[in-house]
Tab-separated table of C-alpha atoms and ligand atoms in Angstrom:
chain	number	residue	atom	x	y	z
V	1	UNK	CA	7.975	-7.623	-13.487
V	2	UNK	CA	6.596	-5.942	-10.616
V	3	UNK	CA	8.091	-4.663	-7.342
V	4	UNK	CA	6.559	-6.838	-4.080
V	5	UNK	CA	5.490	-5.501	-0.866
V	6	UNK	CA	4.066	-8.393	1.349
V	7	UNK	CA	1.397	-7.224	3.941
V	8	UNK	CA	2.571	-8.055	7.320
V	9	UNK	CA	-1.001	-7.865	8.272
V	10	UNK	CA	-1.128	-11.649	7.365
V	11	UNK	CA	1.984	-12.463	9.477
V	12	UNK	CA	2.074	-14.189	12.377
V	13	UNK	CA	1.982	-11.280	15.244
V	14	UNK	CA	3.339	-13.884	17.857
V	15	UNK	CA	6.277	-14.660	15.449
V	16	UNK	CA	6.728	-10.939	13.921
V	17	UNK	CA	10.418	-10.828	13.943
V	18	UNK	CA	10.734	-14.275	11.996
V	19	UNK	CA	8.624	-13.137	9.578
V	20	UNK	CA	10.199	-9.813	8.762
V	21	UNK	CA	13.204	-11.979	8.315
V	22	UNK	CA	11.510	-14.103	5.964
V	23	UNK	CA	10.774	-10.771	4.077
V	24	UNK	CA	14.148	-9.752	4.433
V	25	UNK	CA	15.555	-12.716	2.860
V	26	UNK	CA	13.217	-12.868	0.195
V	27	UNK	CA	13.158	-10.804	-3.049
V	28	UNK	CA	10.687	-8.410	-1.657
V	29	UNK	CA	11.057	-4.876	-2.313
V	30	UNK	CA	8.996	-3.339	0.546
V	31	UNK	CA	7.411	-4.480	3.883
V	32	UNK	CA	3.734	-3.406	3.515
V	33	UNK	CA	2.355	-2.190	6.905
V	34	UNK	CA	-1.253	-1.790	7.370
V	35	UNK	CA	-2.762	0.674	9.891
V	36	UNK	CA	-6.408	0.270	10.938
V	37	UNK	CA	-8.005	2.191	13.449
V	38	UNK	CA	-11.533	0.850	13.903
V	39	UNK	CA	-13.020	4.145	12.709
V	40	UNK	CA	-12.072	4.578	8.958
V	41	UNK	CA	-12.314	0.847	8.453
V	42	UNK	CA	-14.321	-1.375	10.825
V	43	UNK	CA	-11.124	-3.587	11.992
V	44	UNK	CA	-8.018	-2.342	14.306
V	45	UNK	CA	-4.660	-3.616	13.349
V	46	UNK	CA	-1.778	-2.727	15.403
V	47	UNK	CA	-0.160	0.852	16.163
V	48	UNK	CA	3.036	2.804	16.133
V	49	UNK	CA	4.963	0.571	18.599
V	50	UNK	CA	4.584	-2.347	16.410
V	51	UNK	CA	5.534	-0.277	13.526
V	52	UNK	CA	8.882	0.702	15.537
V	53	UNK	CA	9.341	-3.017	16.394
V	54	UNK	CA	9.037	-4.193	12.879
V	55	UNK	CA	11.218	-1.343	11.726
V	56	UNK	CA	13.970	-2.455	14.549
V	57	UNK	CA	14.150	-5.734	12.190
V	58	UNK	CA	13.153	-4.852	8.864
V	59	UNK	CA	16.170	-4.574	6.022
V	60	UNK	CA	13.368	-3.569	3.580
V	61	UNK	CA	11.662	-0.008	3.528
V	62	UNK	CA	8.352	0.347	4.996
V	63	UNK	CA	5.479	1.049	2.795
V	64	UNK	CA	2.887	2.300	5.468
V	65	UNK	CA	-0.784	2.211	4.342
V	66	UNK	CA	-2.820	4.457	6.701
V	67	UNK	CA	-6.562	3.343	7.162
V	68	UNK	CA	-7.171	5.801	9.808
V	69	UNK	CA	-9.409	8.794	9.923
V	70	UNK	CA	-7.527	12.141	10.449
V	71	UNK	CA	-4.065	10.998	9.462
V	72	UNK	CA	-2.303	14.351	9.595
V	73	UNK	CA	-2.399	13.749	13.556
V	74	UNK	CA	-0.234	10.630	13.106
V	75	UNK	CA	2.057	11.270	10.322
V	76	UNK	CA	5.306	12.478	12.287
V	77	UNK	CA	4.880	9.342	14.661
V	78	UNK	CA	4.984	7.063	11.761
V	79	UNK	CA	7.695	8.763	10.160
V	80	UNK	CA	9.818	8.393	13.809
V	81	UNK	CA	8.477	4.850	13.917
V	82	UNK	CA	10.430	4.076	10.541
V	83	UNK	CA	8.016	4.627	7.714
V	84	UNK	CA	9.876	5.415	4.147
V	85	UNK	CA	6.672	5.775	2.517
V	86	UNK	CA	3.348	7.044	3.868
V	87	UNK	CA	0.226	6.337	1.943
V	88	UNK	CA	-2.969	8.176	3.336
V	89	UNK	CA	-6.718	7.492	2.065
V	90	UNK	CA	-8.108	10.068	-0.447
V	91	UNK	CA	-11.747	9.453	1.360
V	92	UNK	CA	-9.857	10.522	4.922
V	93	UNK	CA	-8.347	13.911	3.665
V	94	UNK	CA	-10.147	16.964	3.148
V	95	UNK	CA	-6.941	18.869	2.713
V	96	UNK	CA	-5.035	16.143	0.882
V	97	UNK	CA	-2.684	18.540	-0.694
V	98	UNK	CA	-1.606	19.659	2.694
V	99	UNK	CA	-1.231	16.329	3.838
V	100	UNK	CA	0.978	15.392	0.788
V	101	UNK	CA	3.188	18.434	1.310
V	102	UNK	CA	3.550	17.474	5.497
V	103	UNK	CA	4.494	13.985	4.252
V	104	UNK	CA	6.987	15.187	2.004
V	105	UNK	CA	8.348	17.870	4.594
V	106	UNK	CA	8.923	14.742	6.828
V	107	UNK	CA	11.184	13.233	4.477
V	108	UNK	CA	8.886	10.494	3.491
V	109	UNK	CA	7.549	9.131	-0.052
V	110	UNK	CA	3.850	10.545	-0.031
V	111	UNK	CA	1.157	8.081	-1.320
V	112	UNK	CA	-2.576	8.082	-1.730
V	113	UNK	CA	-5.099	5.389	-1.607
V	114	UNK	CA	-8.603	4.839	-3.373
V	115	UNK	CA	-11.223	2.900	-2.066
V	116	UNK	CA	-12.939	0.581	-4.872
V	117	UNK	CA	-15.808	3.140	-5.443
V	118	UNK	CA	-13.622	6.010	-5.706
V	119	UNK	CA	-12.535	6.909	-9.631
V	120	UNK	CA	-9.075	7.710	-10.240
V	121	UNK	CA	-10.274	11.012	-11.670
V	122	UNK	CA	-10.567	12.511	-8.452
V	123	UNK	CA	-6.718	12.664	-8.435
V	124	UNK	CA	-6.253	14.635	-11.388
V	125	UNK	CA	-5.074	17.934	-9.571
V	126	UNK	CA	-2.532	15.856	-7.176
V	127	UNK	CA	-0.933	13.169	-9.409
V	128	UNK	CA	1.960	15.347	-9.979
V	129	UNK	CA	2.619	15.755	-6.396
V	130	UNK	CA	2.797	11.952	-5.123
V	131	UNK	CA	5.313	9.218	-5.298
V	132	UNK	CA	2.640	6.567	-5.179
V	133	UNK	CA	-1.263	5.769	-5.995
V	134	UNK	CA	-2.507	2.846	-4.236
V	135	UNK	CA	-5.558	1.444	-5.853
V	136	UNK	CA	-7.603	-0.667	-3.489
V	137	UNK	CA	-8.672	-4.084	-4.832
V	138	UNK	CA	-10.922	-5.024	-1.811
V	139	UNK	CA	-12.655	-2.833	0.462
V	140	UNK	CA	-10.129	-1.817	3.028
V	141	UNK	CA	-10.138	-3.378	6.556
V	142	UNK	CA	-9.402	-6.945	6.228
V	143	UNK	CA	-6.762	-9.515	4.734
V	144	UNK	CA	-8.162	-12.385	2.436
V	145	UNK	CA	-10.771	-10.986	0.453
V	146	UNK	CA	-11.937	-11.265	-3.044
V	147	UNK	CA	-10.203	-9.198	-5.763
V	148	UNK	CA	-12.755	-6.747	-7.375
V	149	UNK	CA	-12.360	-6.817	-11.097
V	150	UNK	CA	-12.966	-2.924	-11.950
V	151	UNK	CA	-9.556	-2.536	-10.767
V	152	UNK	CA	-7.953	-3.435	-14.048
V	153	UNK	CA	-9.777	-0.415	-15.667
V	154	UNK	CA	-8.639	1.698	-13.004
V	155	UNK	CA	-5.226	0.720	-13.247
V	156	UNK	CA	-5.330	1.341	-16.832
V	157	UNK	CA	-7.027	4.890	-16.898
V	158	UNK	CA	-4.397	5.834	-14.105
V	159	UNK	CA	-1.263	4.696	-16.447
V	160	UNK	CA	-3.000	6.811	-19.221
V	161	UNK	CA	-2.841	9.923	-17.120
V	162	UNK	CA	0.619	9.246	-16.110
V	163	UNK	CA	1.696	8.719	-20.053
V	164	UNK	CA	-0.312	11.474	-21.206
V	165	UNK	CA	1.163	14.163	-18.562
V	166	UNK	CA	4.634	12.559	-17.936
V	167	UNK	CA	3.954	12.078	-13.975
V	168	UNK	CA	6.159	10.063	-12.041
V	169	UNK	CA	4.127	8.057	-9.480
V	170	UNK	CA	4.254	4.492	-9.147
V	171	UNK	CA	1.020	2.395	-9.194
V	172	UNK	CA	0.356	-0.067	-6.300
V	173	UNK	CA	-2.514	-2.454	-6.090
V	174	UNK	CA	-3.760	-3.988	-2.726
V	175	UNK	CA	-6.275	-6.601	-1.969
V	176	UNK	CA	-6.703	-10.319	-3.075
V	177	UNK	CA	-3.696	-10.178	-5.439
V	178	UNK	CA	-2.158	-13.773	-6.448
V	179	UNK	CA	-0.427	-15.377	-9.294
V	180	UNK	CA	-3.885	-15.279	-11.301
V	181	UNK	CA	-4.362	-11.455	-11.489
V	182	UNK	CA	-0.764	-10.497	-11.083
V	183	UNK	CA	0.335	-10.879	-14.735
V	184	UNK	CA	-2.786	-8.934	-15.728
V	185	UNK	CA	-2.128	-6.086	-13.394
V	186	UNK	CA	1.105	-5.770	-14.513
V	187	UNK	CA	0.085	-5.295	-18.046
V	188	UNK	CA	-2.277	-2.611	-17.112
V	189	UNK	CA	0.644	-0.809	-15.804
V	190	UNK	CA	0.921	-1.793	-11.878
V	191	UNK	CA	4.415	-1.415	-10.478
V	192	UNK	CA	4.099	-2.743	-6.933
V	193	UNK	CA	1.718	-5.581	-5.872
V	194	UNK	CA	0.659	-5.780	-2.321
V	195	UNK	CA	-0.001	-9.430	-1.237
V	196	UNK	CA	-0.734	-10.830	2.201
V	197	UNK	CA	-2.425	-13.880	2.705
V	198	UNK	CA	-1.489	-15.076	-0.916
V	199	UNK	CA	2.254	-15.166	0.545
V	200	UNK	CA	1.823	-15.803	4.213
V	201	UNK	CA	-0.790	-18.957	3.680
V	202	UNK	CA	1.499	-20.359	0.709
V	203	UNK	CA	3.694	-23.235	1.603
V	204	UNK	CA	6.743	-21.520	0.742
V	205	UNK	CA	6.172	-17.639	1.091
V	206	UNK	CA	9.882	-16.758	-0.037
V	207	UNK	CA	9.151	-18.699	-3.274
V	208	UNK	CA	5.763	-17.389	-3.673
V	209	UNK	CA	7.127	-13.545	-3.442
V	210	UNK	CA	9.676	-14.448	-5.996
V	211	UNK	CA	7.417	-16.239	-8.205
V	212	UNK	CA	4.773	-12.582	-7.991
V	213	UNK	CA	7.939	-10.584	-8.740
V	214	UNK	CA	8.242	-12.263	-12.119
V	215	UNK	CA	4.654	-11.281	-12.995
H	301	DX5	C1	-6.665	-4.633	3.611
H	301	DX5	C2	-5.358	-4.219	3.481
H	301	DX5	C3	-4.267	-5.060	2.567
H	301	DX5	C4	-4.373	-6.537	3.041
H	301	DX5	C5	-4.256	-7.287	1.875
H	301	DX5	O1	-7.378	-3.586	4.011
H	301	DX5	O2	-4.802	-2.858	2.981
H	301	DX5	O3	-2.671	-4.440	2.962
H	301	DX5	O4	-3.170	-6.886	4.015
H	301	DX5	O5	-4.145	-8.698	2.587
H	301	DX5	P1	-4.572	-9.767	1.163
H	301	DX5	O6	-3.643	-9.866	0.325
H	301	DX5	O7	-4.762	-10.938	2.037
H	301	DX5	O8	-5.793	-9.600	0.407
H	302	ZN	ZN1	-2.702	-2.251	2.561
């Protein structure tokens, strides 16, 4: 069993309210909100006003994934825009400990994300301070990409740290998640599956969310 965070990046942006309400009425646990700045990643998604608009209709907590440079400048703004959890990238944060403390002070759940090439070991000194570790299973920036297979090993290593040291962080995987890889990910220790195109491109997104949750 996994928690499910449908990624709103794959929604129909001209019908955001409809798609947020679909997620509300589904068994999803969060709404995953992807923020891209065209600098940390090549793509630009949307910003604070859209996050606020999603929050206005959302009945599930917003899991905000900041794929941006210098995220410290925007933590307060995304918290005000309704973020329950704020995840920053390890690769974008030279003072990650300070950034994590800042997110906590704002009353949000702090998360840290790792690009596919970044080993989980780099987080060994911060694992006890975060609520969530997000393993990117594609290179961040776009929906609809192919799942990268080294993700299983990274999840297993992270789960090993968690067991050995008694940490409480959840493990989230993001990118290319589908019904084929979901059960394997859960077996390695994943708690939260993010899924964008697999949910929104399916004939019955509500049903797909339920099926993923049974993984
Ligand atoms: C990718 C984003 C993902 C994306 C996943 O940079 O962080 O959250 O929406 O989309 P799919 O599930 O289509 O790979
Ligand atoms: Zn994401």
